[in-house]
PDB file of C-alpha atoms and ligand atoms in Angstrom:
ATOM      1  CA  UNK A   1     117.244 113.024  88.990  1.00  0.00           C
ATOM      2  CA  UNK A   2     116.814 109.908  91.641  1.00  0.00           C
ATOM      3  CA  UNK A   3     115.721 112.363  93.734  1.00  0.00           C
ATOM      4  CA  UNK A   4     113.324 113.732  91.724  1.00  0.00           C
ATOM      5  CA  UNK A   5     111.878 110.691  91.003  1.00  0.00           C
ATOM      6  CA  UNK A   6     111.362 110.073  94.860  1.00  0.00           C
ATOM      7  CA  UNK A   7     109.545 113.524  95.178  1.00  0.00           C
ATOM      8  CA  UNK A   8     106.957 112.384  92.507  1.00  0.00           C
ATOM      9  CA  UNK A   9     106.767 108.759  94.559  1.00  0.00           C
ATOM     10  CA  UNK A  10     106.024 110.582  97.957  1.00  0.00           C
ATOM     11  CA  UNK A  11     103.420 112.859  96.002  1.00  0.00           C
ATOM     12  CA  UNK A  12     101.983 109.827  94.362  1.00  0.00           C
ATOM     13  CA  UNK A  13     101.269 108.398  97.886  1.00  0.00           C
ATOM     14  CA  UNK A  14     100.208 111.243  99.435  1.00  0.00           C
ATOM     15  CA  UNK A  15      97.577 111.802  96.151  1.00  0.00           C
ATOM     16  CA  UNK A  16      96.332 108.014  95.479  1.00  0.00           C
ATOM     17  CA  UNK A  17      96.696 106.858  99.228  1.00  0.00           C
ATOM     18  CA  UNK A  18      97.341 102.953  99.307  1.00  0.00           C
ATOM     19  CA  UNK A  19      94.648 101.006 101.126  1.00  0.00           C
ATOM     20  CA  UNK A  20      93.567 104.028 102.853  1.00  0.00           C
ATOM     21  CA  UNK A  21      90.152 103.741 104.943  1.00  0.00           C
ATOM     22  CA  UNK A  22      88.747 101.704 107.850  1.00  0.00           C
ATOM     23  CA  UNK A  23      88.187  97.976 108.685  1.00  0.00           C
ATOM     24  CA  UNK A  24      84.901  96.871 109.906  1.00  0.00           C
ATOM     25  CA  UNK A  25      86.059  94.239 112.660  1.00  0.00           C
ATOM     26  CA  UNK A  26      89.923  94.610 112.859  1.00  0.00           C
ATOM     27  CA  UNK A  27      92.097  92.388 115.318  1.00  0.00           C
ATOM     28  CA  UNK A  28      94.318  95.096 115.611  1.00  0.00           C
ATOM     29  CA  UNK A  29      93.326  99.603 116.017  1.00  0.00           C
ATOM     30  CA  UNK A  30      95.540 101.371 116.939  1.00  0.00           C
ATOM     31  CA  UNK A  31      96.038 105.447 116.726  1.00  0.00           C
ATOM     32  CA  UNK A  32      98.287 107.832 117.633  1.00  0.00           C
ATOM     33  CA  UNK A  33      99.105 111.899 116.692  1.00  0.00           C
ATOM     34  CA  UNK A  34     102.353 113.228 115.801  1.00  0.00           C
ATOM     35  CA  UNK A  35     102.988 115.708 119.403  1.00  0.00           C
ATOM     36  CA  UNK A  36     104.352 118.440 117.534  1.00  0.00           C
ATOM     37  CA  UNK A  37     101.698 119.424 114.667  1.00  0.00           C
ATOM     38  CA  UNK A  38      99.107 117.176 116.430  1.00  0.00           C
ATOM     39  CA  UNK A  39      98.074 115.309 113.203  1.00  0.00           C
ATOM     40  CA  UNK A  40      96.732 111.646 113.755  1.00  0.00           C
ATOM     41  CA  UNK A  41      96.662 108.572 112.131  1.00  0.00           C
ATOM     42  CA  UNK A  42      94.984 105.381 112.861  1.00  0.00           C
ATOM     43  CA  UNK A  43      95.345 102.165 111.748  1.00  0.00           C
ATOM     44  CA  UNK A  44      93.136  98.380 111.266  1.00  0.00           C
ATOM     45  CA  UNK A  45      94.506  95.335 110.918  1.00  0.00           C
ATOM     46  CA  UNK A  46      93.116  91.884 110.421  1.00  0.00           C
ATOM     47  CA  UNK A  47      95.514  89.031 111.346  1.00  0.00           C
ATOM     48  CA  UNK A  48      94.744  85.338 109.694  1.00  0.00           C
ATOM     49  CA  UNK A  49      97.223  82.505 110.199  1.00  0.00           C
ATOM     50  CA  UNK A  50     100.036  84.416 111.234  1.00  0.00           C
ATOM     51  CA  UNK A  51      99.985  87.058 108.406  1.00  0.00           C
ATOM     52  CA  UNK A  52      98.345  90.715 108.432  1.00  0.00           C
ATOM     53  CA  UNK A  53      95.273  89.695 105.813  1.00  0.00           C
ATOM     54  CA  UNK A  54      94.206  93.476 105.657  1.00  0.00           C
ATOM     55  CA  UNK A  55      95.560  96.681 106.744  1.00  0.00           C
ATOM     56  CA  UNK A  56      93.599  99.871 106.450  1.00  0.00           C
ATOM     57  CA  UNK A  57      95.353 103.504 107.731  1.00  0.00           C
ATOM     58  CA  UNK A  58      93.093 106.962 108.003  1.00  0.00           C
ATOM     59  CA  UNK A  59      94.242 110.335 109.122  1.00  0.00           C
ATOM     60  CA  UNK A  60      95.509 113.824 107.952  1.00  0.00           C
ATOM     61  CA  UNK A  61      98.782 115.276 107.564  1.00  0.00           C
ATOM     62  CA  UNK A  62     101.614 116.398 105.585  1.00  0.00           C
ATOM     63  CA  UNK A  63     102.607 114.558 102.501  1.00  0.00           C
ATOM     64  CA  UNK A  64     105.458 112.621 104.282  1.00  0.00           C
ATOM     65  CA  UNK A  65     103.329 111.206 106.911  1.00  0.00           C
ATOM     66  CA  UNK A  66     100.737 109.808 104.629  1.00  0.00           C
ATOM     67  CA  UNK A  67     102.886 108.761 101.794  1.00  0.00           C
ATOM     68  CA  UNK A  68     104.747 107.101 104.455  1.00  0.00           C
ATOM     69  CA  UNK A  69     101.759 105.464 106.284  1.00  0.00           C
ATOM     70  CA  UNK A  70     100.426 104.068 102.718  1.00  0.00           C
ATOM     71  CA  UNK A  71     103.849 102.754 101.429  1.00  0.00           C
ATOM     72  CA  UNK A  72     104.595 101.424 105.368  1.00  0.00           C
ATOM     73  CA  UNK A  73     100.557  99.560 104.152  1.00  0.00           C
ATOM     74  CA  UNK A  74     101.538  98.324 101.665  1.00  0.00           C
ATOM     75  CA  UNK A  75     104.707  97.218 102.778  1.00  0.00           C
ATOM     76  CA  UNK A  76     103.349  94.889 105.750  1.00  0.00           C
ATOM     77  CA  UNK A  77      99.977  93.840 103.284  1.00  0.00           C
ATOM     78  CA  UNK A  78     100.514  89.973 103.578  1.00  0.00           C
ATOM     79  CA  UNK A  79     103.589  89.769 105.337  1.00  0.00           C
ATOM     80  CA  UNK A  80     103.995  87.028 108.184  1.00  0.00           C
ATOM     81  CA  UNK A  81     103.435  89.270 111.782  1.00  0.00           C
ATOM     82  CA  UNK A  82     106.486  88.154 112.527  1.00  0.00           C
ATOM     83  CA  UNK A  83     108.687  90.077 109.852  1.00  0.00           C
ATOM     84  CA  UNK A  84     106.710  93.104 110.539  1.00  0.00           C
ATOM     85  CA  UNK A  85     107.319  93.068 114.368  1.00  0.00           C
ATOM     86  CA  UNK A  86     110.767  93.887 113.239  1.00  0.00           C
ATOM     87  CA  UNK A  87     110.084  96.663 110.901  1.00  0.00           C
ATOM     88  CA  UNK A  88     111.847 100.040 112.251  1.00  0.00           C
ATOM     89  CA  UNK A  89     112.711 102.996 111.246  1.00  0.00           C
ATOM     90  CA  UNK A  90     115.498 102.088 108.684  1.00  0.00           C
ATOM     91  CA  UNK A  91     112.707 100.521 106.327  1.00  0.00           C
ATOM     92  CA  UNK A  92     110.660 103.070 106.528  1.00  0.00           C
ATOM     93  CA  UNK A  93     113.173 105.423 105.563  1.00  0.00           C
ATOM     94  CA  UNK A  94     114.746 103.568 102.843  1.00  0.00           C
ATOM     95  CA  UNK A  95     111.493 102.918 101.240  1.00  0.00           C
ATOM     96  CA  UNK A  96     110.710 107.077 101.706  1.00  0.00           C
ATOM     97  CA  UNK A  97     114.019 106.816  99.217  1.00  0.00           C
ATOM     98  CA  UNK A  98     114.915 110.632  99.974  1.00  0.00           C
ATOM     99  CA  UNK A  99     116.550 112.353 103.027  1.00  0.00           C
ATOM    100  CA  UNK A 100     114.520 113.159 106.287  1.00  0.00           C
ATOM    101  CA  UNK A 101     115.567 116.086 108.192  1.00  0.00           C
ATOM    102  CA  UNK A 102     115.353 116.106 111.814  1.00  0.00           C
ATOM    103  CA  UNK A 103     112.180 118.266 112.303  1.00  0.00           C
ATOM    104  CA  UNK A 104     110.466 115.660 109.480  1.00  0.00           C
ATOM    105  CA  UNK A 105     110.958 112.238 111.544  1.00  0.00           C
ATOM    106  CA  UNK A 106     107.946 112.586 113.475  1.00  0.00           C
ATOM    107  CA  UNK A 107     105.963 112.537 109.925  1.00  0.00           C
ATOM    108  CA  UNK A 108     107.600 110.171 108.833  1.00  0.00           C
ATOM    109  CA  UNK A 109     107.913 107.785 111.423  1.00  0.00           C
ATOM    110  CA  UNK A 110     103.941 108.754 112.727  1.00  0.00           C
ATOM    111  CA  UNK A 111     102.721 105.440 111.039  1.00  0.00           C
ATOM    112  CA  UNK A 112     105.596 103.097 112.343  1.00  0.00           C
ATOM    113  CA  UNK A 113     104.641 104.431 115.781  1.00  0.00           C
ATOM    114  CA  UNK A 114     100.720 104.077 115.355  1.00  0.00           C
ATOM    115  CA  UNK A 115     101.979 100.486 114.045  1.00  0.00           C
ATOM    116  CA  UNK A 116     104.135  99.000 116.913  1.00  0.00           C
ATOM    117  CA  UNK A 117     101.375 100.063 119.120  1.00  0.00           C
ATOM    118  CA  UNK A 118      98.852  98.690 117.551  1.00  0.00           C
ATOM    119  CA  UNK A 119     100.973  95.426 117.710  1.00  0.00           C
ATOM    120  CA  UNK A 120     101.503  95.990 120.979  1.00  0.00           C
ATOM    121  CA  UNK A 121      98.282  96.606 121.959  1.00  0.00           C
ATOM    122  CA  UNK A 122      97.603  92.800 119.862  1.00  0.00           C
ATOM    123  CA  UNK A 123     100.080  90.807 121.586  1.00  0.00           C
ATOM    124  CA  UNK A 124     102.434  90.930 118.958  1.00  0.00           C
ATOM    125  CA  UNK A 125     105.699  91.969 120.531  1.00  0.00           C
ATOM    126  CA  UNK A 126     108.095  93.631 118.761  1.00  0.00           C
ATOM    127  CA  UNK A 127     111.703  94.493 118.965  1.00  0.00           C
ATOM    128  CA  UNK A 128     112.077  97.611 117.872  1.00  0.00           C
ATOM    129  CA  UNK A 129     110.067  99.423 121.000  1.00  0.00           C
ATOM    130  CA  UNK A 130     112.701 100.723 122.642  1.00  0.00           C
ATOM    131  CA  UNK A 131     113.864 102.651 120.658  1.00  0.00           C
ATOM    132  CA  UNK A 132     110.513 104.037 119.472  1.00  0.00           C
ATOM    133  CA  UNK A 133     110.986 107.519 121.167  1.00  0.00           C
ATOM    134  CA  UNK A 134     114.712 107.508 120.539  1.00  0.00           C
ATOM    135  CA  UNK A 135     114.431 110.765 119.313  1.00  0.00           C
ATOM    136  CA  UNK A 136     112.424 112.581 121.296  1.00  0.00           C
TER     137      UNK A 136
HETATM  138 FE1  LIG B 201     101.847 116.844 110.809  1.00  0.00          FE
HETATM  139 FE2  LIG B 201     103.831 116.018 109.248  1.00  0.00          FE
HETATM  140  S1  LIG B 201     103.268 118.044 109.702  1.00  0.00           S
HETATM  141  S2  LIG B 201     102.444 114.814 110.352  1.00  0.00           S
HETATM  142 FE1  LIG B 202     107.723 109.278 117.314  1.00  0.00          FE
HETATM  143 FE2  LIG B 202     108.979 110.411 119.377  1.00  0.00          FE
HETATM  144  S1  LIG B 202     107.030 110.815 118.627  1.00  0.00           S
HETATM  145  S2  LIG B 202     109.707 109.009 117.945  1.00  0.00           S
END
């Protein structure tokens, strides 16, 4: 039953995308594809007073890289950069709620990766970039 329930939460995502779209004048773009399909995502931030004010994602793919990408949005909406510098991959999964095999990490961790980039790319160091390509 839970995992039903987590099915109809990644389809929900995937359907009725959370804050999906593009910023006009972000402080932070970043994009990236996943290397085995070659599906891409990109990603706008705008950072006020230490928090991400806005966060906007865009791109095509399979149902766990976009529900993942909109519930990773909404996830970081608001939050202080530096709790979301820290973010990694056992948030993202635990807020995916259902097992990811293998072959599926690259969806699901496409967003997390177009994320710490983008972070990068800002300034905004984070932690967790070592072990980005862990399992490559
Ligand atoms: Fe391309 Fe999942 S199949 S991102
Ligand atoms: Fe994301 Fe390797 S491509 S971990």
């Amino acid at each position: 039953m839970a995992m039903d329930f987590y099915r109809e939460y990644i389809l929900d995502h995937y359907r009725n995308p959370r804050n999906f779209g593009t910023l006009e004048q972000p402080d932070v773009h970043s994009e990236d594809s996943n290397p085995l399909c070659g599906d891409q995502l990109a990603m706008d931030l705008v950072v006020q007073d230490g928090r991400v004010a806005e966060v906007r994602f865009k791109g095509r793919g399979c149902a766990i890289s976009q529900a993942s990408a909109s519930m990773l949005s909404e996830m970081i909406e608001g939050q202080p950069i530096d709790e979301v510098v820290k973010l990694g991959k056992e948030e993202v999964l635990e807020v995916l709620g259902i097992p990811i095999s293998p072959a599926r990490t690259k969806c699901a961790f496409l967003s997390l990766r177009v994320l710490h980039r983008g972070l990068a790319m800002g300034g905004f160091e984070h932690p967790n970039l070592d072990d980005e390509d862990e399992d490559e």
